[in-house]
CSV table of C-alpha atoms in Angstrom, one decimal:
chain,number,residue,atom,x,y,z
A,1,MET,CA,-12.1,-103.3,-88.5
A,2,THR,CA,-14.8,-105.1,-90.0
A,3,ARG,CA,-18.2,-103.5,-90.7
A,4,LYS,CA,-21.7,-105.1,-90.2
A,5,GLY,CA,-22.4,-107.3,-92.7
A,6,ALA,CA,-19.2,-107.8,-93.8
A,7,GLU,CA,-18.2,-110.9,-91.8
A,8,SER,CA,-16.8,-114.0,-93.4
A,9,GLY,CA,-18.2,-117.3,-92.8
A,10,ALA,CA,-14.8,-118.8,-94.0
A,11,THR,CA,-15.4,-120.7,-90.6
A,12,ALA,CA,-14.9,-124.0,-89.2
A,13,GLN,CA,-18.8,-124.6,-88.9
A,14,SER,CA,-20.5,-127.3,-86.8
A,15,GLY,CA,-24.1,-128.1,-88.1
A,16,GLY,CA,-27.3,-126.1,-86.8
A,17,LEU,CA,-25.0,-124.1,-85.9
A,18,ALA,CA,-23.8,-120.6,-88.5
A,19,LEU,CA,-20.2,-118.8,-87.0
A,20,MET,CA,-19.5,-115.8,-88.3
A,21,THR,CA,-15.4,-114.7,-88.5
A,22,GLY,CA,-15.2,-109.7,-86.7
A,23,VAL,CA,-12.1,-110.0,-85.2
A,24,GLY,CA,-9.6,-113.9,-86.4
A,25,PRO,CA,-6.5,-114.4,-88.7
A,26,THR,CA,-8.9,-115.2,-91.5
A,27,ILE,CA,-9.7,-111.5,-92.5
A,28,THR,CA,-8.2,-109.2,-89.8
A,29,SER,CA,-4.2,-109.1,-88.9
A,30,ALA,CA,-4.8,-110.6,-85.5
A,31,THR,CA,-3.3,-114.1,-84.7
A,32,LYS,CA,-4.0,-115.3,-82.0
A,33,LEU,CA,-7.2,-114.6,-81.4
A,34,TRP,CA,-10.7,-115.1,-82.7
A,35,PHE,CA,-14.0,-113.3,-81.9
A,36,GLY,CA,-17.4,-113.9,-83.6
A,37,LYS,CA,-21.3,-114.3,-83.1
A,38,ALA,CA,-22.8,-117.9,-83.7
A,39,SER,CA,-27.4,-117.9,-84.8
A,40,ASN,CA,-28.9,-121.1,-83.9
A,41,ALA,CA,-32.3,-121.1,-86.1
A,42,PRO,CA,-35.0,-121.9,-84.0
A,43,GLY,CA,-35.8,-125.3,-82.3
A,44,PHE,CA,-32.5,-126.0,-84.0
A,45,ARG,CA,-28.6,-127.5,-81.7
A,46,SER,CA,-25.1,-127.6,-83.2
A,47,LEU,CA,-23.7,-130.7,-84.0
A,48,PRO,CA,-21.5,-132.6,-80.6
A,49,HIS,CA,-17.5,-131.4,-81.4
A,50,HIS,CA,-15.3,-129.9,-79.3
A,51,HIS,CA,-12.3,-127.2,-80.4
A,52,GLY,CA,-9.8,-128.6,-79.9
A,53,GLU,CA,-7.4,-126.2,-77.4
A,54,ALA,CA,-8.8,-123.0,-77.8
A,55,GLU,CA,-10.2,-121.3,-75.0
A,56,THR,CA,-13.7,-120.1,-75.4
A,57,GLY,CA,-15.5,-117.4,-73.9
A,58,ALA,CA,-19.3,-116.9,-75.0
A,59,TYR,CA,-22.0,-114.3,-73.7
A,60,LEU,CA,-25.7,-114.7,-75.1
A,61,LEU,CA,-27.3,-112.1,-76.8
A,62,SER,CA,-30.6,-113.3,-77.7
A,63,GLY,CA,-32.7,-116.2,-76.9
A,64,SER,CA,-32.7,-118.8,-74.4
A,65,ALA,CA,-29.9,-121.9,-74.3
A,66,ARG,CA,-29.0,-125.1,-73.2
A,67,ILE,CA,-25.2,-126.2,-73.8
A,68,TYR,CA,-26.2,-130.3,-73.1
A,69,PHE,CA,-22.1,-132.2,-72.5
A,70,GLY,CA,-21.2,-134.8,-70.4
A,71,LYS,CA,-21.3,-138.5,-70.4
A,72,SER,CA,-24.2,-138.6,-73.2
A,73,TYR,CA,-24.7,-135.3,-72.6
A,74,GLN,CA,-26.9,-136.2,-70.5
A,75,GLU,CA,-25.7,-132.6,-68.3
A,76,PHE,CA,-26.9,-129.4,-69.2
A,77,VAL,CA,-26.9,-125.9,-68.5
A,78,GLU,CA,-29.8,-122.7,-69.6
A,79,MET,CA,-28.7,-120.0,-70.3
A,80,SER,CA,-30.8,-116.6,-71.1
A,81,ALA,CA,-30.1,-113.2,-73.0
A,82,GLY,CA,-27.2,-111.4,-70.3
A,83,ASP,CA,-25.3,-114.3,-69.8
A,84,PHE,CA,-21.5,-115.4,-69.8
A,85,MET,CA,-20.3,-118.7,-70.1
A,86,PHE,CA,-16.8,-120.5,-70.7
A,87,VAL,CA,-15.7,-123.4,-72.2
A,88,PRO,CA,-12.3,-125.6,-71.7
A,89,PRO,CA,-10.2,-126.9,-74.3
A,90,PHE,CA,-11.7,-130.5,-75.4
A,91,LEU,CA,-15.0,-130.3,-73.3
A,92,PRO,CA,-17.3,-132.3,-75.8
A,93,HIS,CA,-20.6,-130.3,-76.1
A,94,LEU,CA,-23.5,-128.8,-78.1
A,95,GLU,CA,-25.1,-125.7,-78.2
A,96,ALA,CA,-29.8,-125.7,-78.5
A,97,ASN,CA,-32.1,-123.1,-79.1
A,98,MET,CA,-34.2,-123.8,-76.5
A,99,SER,CA,-37.0,-121.9,-78.5
A,100,THR,CA,-39.1,-123.3,-81.5
A,101,THR,CA,-40.5,-120.1,-82.7
A,102,GLU,CA,-37.0,-117.3,-82.2
A,103,GLU,CA,-33.3,-117.0,-83.0
A,104,LEU,CA,-30.3,-117.1,-80.7
A,105,TRP,CA,-27.5,-115.3,-81.1
A,106,TRP,CA,-24.3,-115.3,-79.5
A,107,LEU,CA,-20.7,-113.1,-79.1
A,108,ALA,CA,-18.3,-116.2,-78.7
A,109,CYS,CA,-13.9,-115.5,-78.5
A,110,ARG,CA,-11.7,-118.2,-78.4
A,111,THR,CA,-7.7,-118.3,-78.4
A,112,PRO,CA,-5.6,-119.1,-80.2
A,113,GLU,CA,-8.5,-119.3,-83.5
A,114,ASN,CA,-12.1,-120.9,-84.2
A,115,ILE,CA,-11.2,-124.7,-83.5
A,116,VAL,CA,-13.7,-126.3,-84.4
A,117,VAL,CA,-14.4,-130.3,-83.9
A,118,ASN,CA,-16.9,-132.7,-85.2
A,119,LEU,CA,-18.1,-135.3,-84.1
A,120,PRO,CA,-20.6,-138.5,-84.0
A,121,ASP,CA,-24.3,-137.0,-84.3
A,122,VAL,CA,-26.8,-138.1,-80.9
A,123,ASP,CA,-30.6,-138.8,-81.0
A,124,ASP,CA,-32.1,-135.8,-80.2
A,125,ALA,CA,-34.4,-138.3,-77.7
A,126,SER,CA,-31.3,-138.0,-75.6
A,127,LEU,CA,-30.6,-134.8,-75.1
A,128,GLU,CA,-33.2,-133.8,-72.1
A,129,GLY,CA,-36.2,-131.1,-72.6
A,130,TYR,CA,-35.1,-130.5,-76.7
A,131,ARG,CA,-37.3,-130.4,-79.4
A,132,ARG,CA,-36.9,-129.7,-83.0
A,133,ALA,CA,-39.3,-126.3,-84.3
């Protein structure tokens, strides 16, 4: 069991997105599962990245998110609190907090582990509708 506040930040990260492990090989006896939480500060986004071979399921606890993907990150989906999302293996994407005043919180689950492969960054201006705090 991992108690609130005892989550580990010693996991793969993507700039602008803070990942914390609740269940995973680094802090539990899990061998094929990573389950944790993530947050984006108001108006911030992750770096472009993918999760290698891992399948990812995510649930937006609070906030307003936009997930950019596709060629030059020109495609996107909007998410609101209560929405679920599936990210297939090797899909380049980035997560953006569309609010400049409210923090964004996610729950995420990956198998086999929290793999994060950071990719070259893109200019904020190329991301339709995104603005920093």
